[in-house]
Coordinates of C-alpha atoms in Angstrom, one line a residue:
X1047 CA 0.0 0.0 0.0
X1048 CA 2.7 2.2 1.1
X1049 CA 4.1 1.8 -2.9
X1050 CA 0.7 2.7 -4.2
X1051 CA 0.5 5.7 -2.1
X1052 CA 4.1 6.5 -2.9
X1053 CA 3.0 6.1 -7.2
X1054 CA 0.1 8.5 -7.3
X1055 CA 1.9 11.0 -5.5
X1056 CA 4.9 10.9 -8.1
X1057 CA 1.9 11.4 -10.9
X1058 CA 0.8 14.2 -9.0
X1059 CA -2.3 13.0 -7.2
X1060 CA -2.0 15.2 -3.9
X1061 CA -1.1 18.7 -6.0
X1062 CA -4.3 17.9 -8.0
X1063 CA -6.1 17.2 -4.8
X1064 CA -5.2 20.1 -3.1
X1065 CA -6.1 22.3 -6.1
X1066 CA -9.2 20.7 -6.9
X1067 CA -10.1 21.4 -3.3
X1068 CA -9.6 24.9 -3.5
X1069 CA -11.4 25.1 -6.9
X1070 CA -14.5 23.7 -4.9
X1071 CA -14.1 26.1 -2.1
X1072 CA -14.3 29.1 -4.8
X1073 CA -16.9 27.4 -6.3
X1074 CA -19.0 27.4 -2.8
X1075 CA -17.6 29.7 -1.1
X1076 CA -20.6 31.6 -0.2
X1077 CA -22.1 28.8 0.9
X1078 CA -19.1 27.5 3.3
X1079 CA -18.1 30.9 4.1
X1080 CA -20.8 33.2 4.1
X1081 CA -23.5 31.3 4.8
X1082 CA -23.7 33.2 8.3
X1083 CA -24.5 36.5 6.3
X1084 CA -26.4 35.1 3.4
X1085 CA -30.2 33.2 4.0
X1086 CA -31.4 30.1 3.2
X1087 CA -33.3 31.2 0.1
X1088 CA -29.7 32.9 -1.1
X1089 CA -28.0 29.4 -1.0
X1090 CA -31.3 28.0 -2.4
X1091 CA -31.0 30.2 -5.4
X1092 CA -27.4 29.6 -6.1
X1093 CA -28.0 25.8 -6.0
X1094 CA -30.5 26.2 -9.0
X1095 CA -28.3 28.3 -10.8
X1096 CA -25.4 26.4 -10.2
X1097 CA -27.3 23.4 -11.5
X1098 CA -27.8 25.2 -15.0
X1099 CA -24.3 26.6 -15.2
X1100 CA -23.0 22.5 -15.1
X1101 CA -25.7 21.0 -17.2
X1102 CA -24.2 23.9 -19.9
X1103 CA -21.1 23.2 -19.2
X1104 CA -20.8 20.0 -20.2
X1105 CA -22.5 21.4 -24.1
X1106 CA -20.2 24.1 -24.2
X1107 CA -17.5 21.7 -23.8
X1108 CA -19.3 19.1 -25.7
X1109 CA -17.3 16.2 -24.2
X1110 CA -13.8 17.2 -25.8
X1111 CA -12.3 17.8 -22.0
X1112 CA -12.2 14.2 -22.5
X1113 CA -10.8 13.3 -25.6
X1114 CA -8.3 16.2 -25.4
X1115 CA -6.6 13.8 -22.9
X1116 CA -6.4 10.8 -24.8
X1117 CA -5.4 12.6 -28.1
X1118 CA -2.6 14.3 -26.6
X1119 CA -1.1 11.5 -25.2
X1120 CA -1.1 9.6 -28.8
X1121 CA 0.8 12.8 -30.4
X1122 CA 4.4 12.8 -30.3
X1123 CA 4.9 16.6 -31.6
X1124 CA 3.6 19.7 -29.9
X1125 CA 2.5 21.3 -33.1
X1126 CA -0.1 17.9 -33.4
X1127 CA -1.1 18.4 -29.6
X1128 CA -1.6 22.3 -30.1
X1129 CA -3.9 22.1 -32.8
X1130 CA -6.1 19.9 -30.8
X1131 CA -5.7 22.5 -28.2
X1132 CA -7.2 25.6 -30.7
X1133 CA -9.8 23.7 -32.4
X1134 CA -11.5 22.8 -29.3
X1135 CA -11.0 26.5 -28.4
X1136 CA -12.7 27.8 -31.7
X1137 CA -15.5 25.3 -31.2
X1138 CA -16.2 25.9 -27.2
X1139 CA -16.8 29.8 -27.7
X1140 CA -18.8 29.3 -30.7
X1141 CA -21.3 26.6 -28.9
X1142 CA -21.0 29.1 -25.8
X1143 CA -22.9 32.3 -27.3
X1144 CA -25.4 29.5 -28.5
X1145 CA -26.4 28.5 -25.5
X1146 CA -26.0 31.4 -23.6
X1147 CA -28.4 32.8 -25.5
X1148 CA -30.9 29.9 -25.8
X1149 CA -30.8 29.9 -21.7
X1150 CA -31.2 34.0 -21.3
X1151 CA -34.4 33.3 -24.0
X1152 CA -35.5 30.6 -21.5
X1153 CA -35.0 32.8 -18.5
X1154 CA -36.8 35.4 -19.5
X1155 CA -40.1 33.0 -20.7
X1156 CA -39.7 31.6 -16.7
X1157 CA -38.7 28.0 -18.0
X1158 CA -35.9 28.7 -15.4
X1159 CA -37.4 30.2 -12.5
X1160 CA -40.4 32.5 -11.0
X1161 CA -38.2 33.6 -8.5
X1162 CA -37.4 37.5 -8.4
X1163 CA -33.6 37.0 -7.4
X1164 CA -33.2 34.3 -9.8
X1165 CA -34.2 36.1 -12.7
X1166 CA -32.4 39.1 -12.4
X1167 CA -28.8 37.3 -11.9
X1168 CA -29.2 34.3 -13.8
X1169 CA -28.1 35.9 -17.4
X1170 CA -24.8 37.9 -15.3
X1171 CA -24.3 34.1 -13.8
X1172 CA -24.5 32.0 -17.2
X1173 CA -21.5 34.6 -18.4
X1174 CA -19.8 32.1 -16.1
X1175 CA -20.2 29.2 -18.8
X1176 CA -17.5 30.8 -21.0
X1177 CA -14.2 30.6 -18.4
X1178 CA -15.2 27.3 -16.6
X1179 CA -15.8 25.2 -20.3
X1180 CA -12.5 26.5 -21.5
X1181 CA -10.8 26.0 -18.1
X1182 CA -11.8 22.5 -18.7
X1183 CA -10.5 21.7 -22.2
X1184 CA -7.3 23.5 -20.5
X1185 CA -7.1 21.0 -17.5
X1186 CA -7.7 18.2 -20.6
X1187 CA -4.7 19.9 -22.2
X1188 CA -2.5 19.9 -19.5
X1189 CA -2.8 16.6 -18.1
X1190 CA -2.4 15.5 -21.8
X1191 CA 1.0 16.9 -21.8
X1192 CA 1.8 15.7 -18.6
X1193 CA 1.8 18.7 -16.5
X1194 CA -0.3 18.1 -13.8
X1195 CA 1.6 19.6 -11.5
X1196 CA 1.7 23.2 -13.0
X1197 CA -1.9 22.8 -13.3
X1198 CA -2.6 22.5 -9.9
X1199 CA -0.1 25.2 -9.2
X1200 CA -2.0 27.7 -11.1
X1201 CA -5.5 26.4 -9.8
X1202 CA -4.5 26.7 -6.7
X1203 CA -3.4 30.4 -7.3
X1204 CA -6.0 31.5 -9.1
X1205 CA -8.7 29.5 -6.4
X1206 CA -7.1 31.2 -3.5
X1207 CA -7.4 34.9 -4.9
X1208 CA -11.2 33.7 -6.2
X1209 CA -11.9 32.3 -2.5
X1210 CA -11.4 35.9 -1.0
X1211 CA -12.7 37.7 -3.7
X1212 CA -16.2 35.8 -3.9
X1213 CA -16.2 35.7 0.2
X1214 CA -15.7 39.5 0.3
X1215 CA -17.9 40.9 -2.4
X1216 CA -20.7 38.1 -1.1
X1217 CA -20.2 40.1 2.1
X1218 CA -20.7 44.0 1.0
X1219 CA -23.5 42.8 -1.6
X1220 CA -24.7 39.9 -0.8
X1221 CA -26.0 37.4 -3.5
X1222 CA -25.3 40.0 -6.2
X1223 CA -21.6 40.1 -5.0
X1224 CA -21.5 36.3 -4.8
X1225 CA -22.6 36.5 -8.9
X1226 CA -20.2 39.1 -9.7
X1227 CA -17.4 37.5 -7.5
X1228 CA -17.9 34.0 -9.6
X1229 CA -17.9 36.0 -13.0
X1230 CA -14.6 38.2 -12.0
X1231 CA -12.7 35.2 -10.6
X1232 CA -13.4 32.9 -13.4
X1233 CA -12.2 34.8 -15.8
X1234 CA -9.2 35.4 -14.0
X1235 CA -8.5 32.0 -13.5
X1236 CA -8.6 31.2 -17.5
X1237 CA -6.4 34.0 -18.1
X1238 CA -3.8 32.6 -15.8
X1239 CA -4.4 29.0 -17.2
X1240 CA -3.8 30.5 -20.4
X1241 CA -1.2 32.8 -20.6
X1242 CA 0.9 29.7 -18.2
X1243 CA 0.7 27.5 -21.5
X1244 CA 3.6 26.7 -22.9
X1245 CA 4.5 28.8 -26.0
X1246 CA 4.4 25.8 -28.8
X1247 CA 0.8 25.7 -28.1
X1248 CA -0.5 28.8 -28.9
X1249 CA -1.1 28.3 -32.6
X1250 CA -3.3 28.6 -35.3
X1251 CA -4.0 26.3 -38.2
X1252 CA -5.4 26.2 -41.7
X1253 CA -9.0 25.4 -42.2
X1254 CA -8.5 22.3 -43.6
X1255 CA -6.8 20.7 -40.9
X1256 CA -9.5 22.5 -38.6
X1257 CA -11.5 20.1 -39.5
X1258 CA -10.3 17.2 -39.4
X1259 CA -8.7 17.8 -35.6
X1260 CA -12.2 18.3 -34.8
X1261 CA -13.3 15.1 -36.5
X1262 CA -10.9 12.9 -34.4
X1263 CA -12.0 15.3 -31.5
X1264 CA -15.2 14.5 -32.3
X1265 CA -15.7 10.8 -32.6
X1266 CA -14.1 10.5 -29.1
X1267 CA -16.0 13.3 -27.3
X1268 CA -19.6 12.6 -28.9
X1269 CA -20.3 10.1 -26.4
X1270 CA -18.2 12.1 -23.6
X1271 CA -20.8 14.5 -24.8
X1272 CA -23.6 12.6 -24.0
X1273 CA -22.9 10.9 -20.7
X1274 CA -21.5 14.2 -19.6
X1275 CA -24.4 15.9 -20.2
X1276 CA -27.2 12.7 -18.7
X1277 CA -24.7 11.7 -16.2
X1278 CA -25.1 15.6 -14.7
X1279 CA -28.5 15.7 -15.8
X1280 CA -29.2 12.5 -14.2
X1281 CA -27.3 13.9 -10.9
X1282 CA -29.1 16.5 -10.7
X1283 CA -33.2 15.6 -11.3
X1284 CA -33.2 16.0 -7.7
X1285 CA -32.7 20.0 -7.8
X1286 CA -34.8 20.6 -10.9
X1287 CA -37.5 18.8 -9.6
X1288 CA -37.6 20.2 -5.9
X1289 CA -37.3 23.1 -7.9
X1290 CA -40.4 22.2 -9.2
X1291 CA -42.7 20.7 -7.0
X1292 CA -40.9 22.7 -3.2
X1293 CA -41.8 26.4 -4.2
X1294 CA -40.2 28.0 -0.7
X1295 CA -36.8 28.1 -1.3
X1296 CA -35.7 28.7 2.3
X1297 CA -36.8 25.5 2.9
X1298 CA -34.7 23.8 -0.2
X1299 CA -32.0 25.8 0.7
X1300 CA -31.5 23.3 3.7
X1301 CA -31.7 20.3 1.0
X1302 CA -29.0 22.8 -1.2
X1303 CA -26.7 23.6 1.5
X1304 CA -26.1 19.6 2.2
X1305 CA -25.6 19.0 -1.3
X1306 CA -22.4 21.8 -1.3
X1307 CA -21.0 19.8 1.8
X1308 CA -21.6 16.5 -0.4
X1309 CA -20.0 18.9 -3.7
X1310 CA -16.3 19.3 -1.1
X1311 CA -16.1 15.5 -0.6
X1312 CA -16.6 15.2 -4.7
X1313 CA -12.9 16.4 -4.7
X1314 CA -11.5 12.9 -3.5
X1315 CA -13.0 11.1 -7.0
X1316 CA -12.5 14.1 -8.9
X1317 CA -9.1 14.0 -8.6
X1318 CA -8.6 10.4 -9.1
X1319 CA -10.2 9.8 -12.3
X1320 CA -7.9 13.4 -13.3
X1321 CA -5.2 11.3 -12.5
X1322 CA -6.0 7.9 -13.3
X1323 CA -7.6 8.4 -16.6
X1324 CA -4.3 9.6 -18.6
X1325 CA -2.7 6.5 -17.9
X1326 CA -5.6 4.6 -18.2
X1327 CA -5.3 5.7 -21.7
X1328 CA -1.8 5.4 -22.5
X1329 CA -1.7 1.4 -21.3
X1330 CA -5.1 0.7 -22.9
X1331 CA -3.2 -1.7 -25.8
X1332 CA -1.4 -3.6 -22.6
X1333 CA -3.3 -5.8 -21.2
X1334 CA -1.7 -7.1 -18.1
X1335 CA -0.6 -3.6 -17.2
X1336 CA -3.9 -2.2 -17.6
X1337 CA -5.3 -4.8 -15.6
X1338 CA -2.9 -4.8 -12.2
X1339 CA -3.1 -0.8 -12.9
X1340 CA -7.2 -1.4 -12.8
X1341 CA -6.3 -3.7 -9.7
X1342 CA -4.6 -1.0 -7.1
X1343 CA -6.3 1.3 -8.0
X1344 CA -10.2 -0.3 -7.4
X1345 CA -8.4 -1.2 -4.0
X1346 CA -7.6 1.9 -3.0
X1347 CA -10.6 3.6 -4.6
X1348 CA -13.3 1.6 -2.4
X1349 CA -10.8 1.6 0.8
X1350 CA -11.0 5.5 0.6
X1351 CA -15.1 5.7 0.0
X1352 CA -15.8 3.7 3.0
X1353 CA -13.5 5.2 5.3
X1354 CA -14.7 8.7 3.8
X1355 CA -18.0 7.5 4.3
X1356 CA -17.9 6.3 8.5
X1357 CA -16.1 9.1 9.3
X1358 CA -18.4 12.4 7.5
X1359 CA -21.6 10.4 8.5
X1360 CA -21.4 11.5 11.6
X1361 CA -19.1 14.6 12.0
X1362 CA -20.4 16.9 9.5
X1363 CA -23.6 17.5 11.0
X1364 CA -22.0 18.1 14.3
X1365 CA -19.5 20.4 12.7
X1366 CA -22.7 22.2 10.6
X1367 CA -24.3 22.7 14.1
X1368 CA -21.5 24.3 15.6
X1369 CA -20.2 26.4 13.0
X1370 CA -23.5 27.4 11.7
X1371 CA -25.4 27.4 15.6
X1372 CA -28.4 25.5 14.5
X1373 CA -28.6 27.6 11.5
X1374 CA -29.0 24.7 8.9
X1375 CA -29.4 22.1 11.4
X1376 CA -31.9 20.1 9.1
X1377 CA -29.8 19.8 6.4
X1378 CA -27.6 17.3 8.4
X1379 CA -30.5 14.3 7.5
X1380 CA -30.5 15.6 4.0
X1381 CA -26.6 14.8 4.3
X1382 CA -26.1 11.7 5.9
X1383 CA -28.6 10.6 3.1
X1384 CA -26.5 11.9 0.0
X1385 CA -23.3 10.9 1.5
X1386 CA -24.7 6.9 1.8
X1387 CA -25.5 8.0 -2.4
X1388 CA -22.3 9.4 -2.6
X1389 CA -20.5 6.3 -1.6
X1390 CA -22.0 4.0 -4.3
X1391 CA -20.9 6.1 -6.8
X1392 CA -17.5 7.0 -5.3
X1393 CA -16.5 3.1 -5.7
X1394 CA -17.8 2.9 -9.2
X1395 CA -15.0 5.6 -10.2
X1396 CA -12.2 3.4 -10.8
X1397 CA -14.1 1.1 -13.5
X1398 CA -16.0 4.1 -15.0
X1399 CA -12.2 5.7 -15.8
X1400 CA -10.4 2.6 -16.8
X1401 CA -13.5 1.9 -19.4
X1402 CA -12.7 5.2 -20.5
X1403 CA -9.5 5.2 -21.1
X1404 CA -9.9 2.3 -23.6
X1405 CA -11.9 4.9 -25.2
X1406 CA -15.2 2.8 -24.6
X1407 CA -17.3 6.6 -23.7
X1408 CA -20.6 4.5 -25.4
X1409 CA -20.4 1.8 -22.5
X1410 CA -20.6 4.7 -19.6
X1411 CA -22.9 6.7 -21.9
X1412 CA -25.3 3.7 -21.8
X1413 CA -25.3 3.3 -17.8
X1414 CA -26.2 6.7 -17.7
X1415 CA -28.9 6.4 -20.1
X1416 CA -30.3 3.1 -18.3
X1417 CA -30.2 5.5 -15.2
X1418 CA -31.8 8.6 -16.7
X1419 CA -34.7 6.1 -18.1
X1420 CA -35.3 4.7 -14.8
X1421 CA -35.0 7.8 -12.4
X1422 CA -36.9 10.2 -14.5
X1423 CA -40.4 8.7 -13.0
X1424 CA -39.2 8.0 -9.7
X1425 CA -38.6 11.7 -9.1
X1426 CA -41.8 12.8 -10.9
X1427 CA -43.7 10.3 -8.3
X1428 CA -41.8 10.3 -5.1
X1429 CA -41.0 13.8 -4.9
X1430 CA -44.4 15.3 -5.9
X1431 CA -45.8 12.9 -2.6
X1432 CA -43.0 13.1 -0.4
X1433 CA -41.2 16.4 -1.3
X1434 CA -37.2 16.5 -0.9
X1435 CA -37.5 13.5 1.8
X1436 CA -38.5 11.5 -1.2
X1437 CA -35.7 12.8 -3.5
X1438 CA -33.4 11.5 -0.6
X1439 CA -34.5 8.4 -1.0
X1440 CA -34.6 8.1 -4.7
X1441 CA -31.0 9.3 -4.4
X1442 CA -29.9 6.2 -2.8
X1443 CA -32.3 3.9 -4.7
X1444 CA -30.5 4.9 -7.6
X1445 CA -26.8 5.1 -6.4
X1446 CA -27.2 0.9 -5.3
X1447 CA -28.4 1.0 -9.4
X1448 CA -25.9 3.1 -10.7
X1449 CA -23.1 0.4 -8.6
X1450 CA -24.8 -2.8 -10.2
X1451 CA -24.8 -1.7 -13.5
X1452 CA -21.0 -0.2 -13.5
X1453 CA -20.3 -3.6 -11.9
X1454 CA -21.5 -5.3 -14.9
X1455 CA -20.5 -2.8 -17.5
X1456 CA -16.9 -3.2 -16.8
X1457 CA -17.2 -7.3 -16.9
X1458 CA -18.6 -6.6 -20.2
X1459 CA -16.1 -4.3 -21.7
X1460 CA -13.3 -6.1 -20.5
X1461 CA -14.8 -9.1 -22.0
X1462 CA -15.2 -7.3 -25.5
X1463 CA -11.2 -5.4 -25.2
X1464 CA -9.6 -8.1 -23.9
X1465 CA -10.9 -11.5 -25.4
X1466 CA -8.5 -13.7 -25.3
X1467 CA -6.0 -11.7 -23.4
X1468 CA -3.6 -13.4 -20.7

């Protein structure tokens, strides 16, 4: 074990870990930090938003965070791995005005939300798309060329400076200082990302090979695209459809506030599958390397959900209750719910990035479709009786599902890679 540890922290896992945790501290900082000075209904509005900004993320990006990674690691020059680089640029910005617009038009038509606050912010807030797609093709881009550890150097940076800025201007203006805090700092962050590239891959190139770098881009990231996008909206049917059916959101913001302490723990997974998939990708064509690779890592993987798991179960609540002084006291049930959830899908990470990196994205795509098929109803039912109690339990209902089928998913792929392997 002590080797294992000693291997991911050579490919960078605890620089990554730290940065990714400070990225999700900027990311809810108002709710960690000024949740004393902003109300329920604030965090309850920034949850629904938030939930729009990711399910356009992942169009915006339209799955080519992914296959930036595994194309990358197949080129030998720079001048190949650039142009990857600038044609999933080019395309990001263009898809971004599309749907920034199609969302403002859907906002205004209150497809979004009734909600005064909401309304007014949520076209300011969507700006946010544009630096947090392209700051993901980026941290494609740089673990494809194998600096991970610069990455994390300038995410954690740029996360610091965003943590202070968001907490500060959240406390002079409250949840229009949270919006314009996000906005300001993620721009920042992109142009520190960007301008820390190095200089071979800032190019352009000719139309014609334009399009076919975004034809090998696309073939990968199409079904990236696509689980991205039903895996999050799959995630996430709880929100829209308290959001629907739970009208005071006061009250959801209790439900919201334990889903940002659930959001932190994402970090641990996160980070892993940044880490894991890259080399996944670049051993998929060797067999018994992939597989003992697979094998320490699935260890380690489920040894860190469970122990993640018996120790938050009970100590976030109590820390809520202290820090916060009864203030979101209810949302410790809502917690110790999600986290149970959480777990089931934290141990299928390790066979969801290994089938991955053998470029498989339609086996991961179809789990998430067999998911989405199957939740859709439950939610419609369970939460219009039984409000966000019944979304609790739908949420773990699903995450036992979502651990079965990944369990026999990966028996399957391997099965089809492999055959005849030893």
């Amino acid at each position: 074990m002590r080797a294992e540890v000693k291997k991911v922290f050579e490919k960078g896992f605890f620089h990554l870990l730290g940065a990714n945790g400070l990225i999700l501290l900027a990311g809810f900082a108002s709710q960690l930090f000024v949740a004393k000075f902003l109300n329920p209904s604030d965090i309850g509005a920034i949850r629904i938003m938030q939930t729009y900004v990711g399910l356009a993320t992942t169009m915006c990006a339209l799955g080519m965070n992914v296959s930036i990674v595994k194309l990358t690691t197949q080129q030998d020059s720079d001048k190949g791995k650039s142009a990857y680089l600038y044609v999933s640029f080019v395309v990001t910005a263009l898809v971004f005005v599309l749907v920034w617009l199609f969302l403002t038009a859907a906002n205004y038509m209150n497809f979004i939300s009734s909600d005064v606050a909401i309304k007014s912010l949520f076209p300011v807030y969507m700006l946010f798309l544009f630096p947090l797609a392209i700051q993901s093709l980026l941290g494609g881009y740089y673990q494809g060329i194998d600096r991970i550890k610069m990455y994390a150097k300038l995410q954690s940076i740029s996360k610091i400076i965003a943590v202070v800025l968001i907490v500060g201007m959240s406390y002079f203006f409250q949840l229009h200082g949270y919006v314009w805090g996000v906005l300001i700092g993620g721009f920042f962050s992109l142009a520190l990302l960007f301008y820390s590239l190095p200089r071979e891959s800032r190019i352009m190139v000719k139309p014609v090979l334009f399009f076919k770098k975004f034809g090998s881009l696309w073939h990968l990231s199409k079904f990236a695209l696509m689980t991205n996008f039903i895996g999050f909206l799959y995630s996430s049917l709880d929100i829209l459809f308290i959001n629907h059916f739970v009208l005071d959101l006061s009250v959801f913001g209790q439900y919201a506030f334990a889903i940002t302490l659930i959001s932190i723990l994402n970090v641990i997974p996160q980070t892993i599958q940044q880490i894991a998939y890259p080399h996944f990708a670049g051993i998929s064509n060797q067999y018994q390397k992939w597989k003992s690779t697979y094998s320490h890592y699935n260890k380690l993987n489920h040894m860190v959900s469970l122990i993640t798991l018996v120790f938050v179960y009970f100590a976030i609540p109590f820390m809520v209750d202290f820090v916060f002084k009864g203030k979101y006291h209810q949302s410790g049930f809502y917690f110790q719910g999600l986290v149970i959830a959480w777990t089931f899908n934290f141990m299928n990470n390790i066979k969801d990035t290994a089938i991955m990196g053998l470029g498989a994205f339609n086996f991961n795509f179809y789990i998430s479709v067999f998911l989405l098929f199957i939740s859709l109803p439950l939610y419609y039912i369970v939460v219009a009786d039984f409000g966000m109690q019944g979304a609790l339990y739908v949420k773990i209902t699903l995450g036992t599902l979502a651990y079965l089928a990944s369990w026999f998913s990966f028996k399957i792929v391997t099965k089809k890679y492999f055959h005849g392997a030893a």
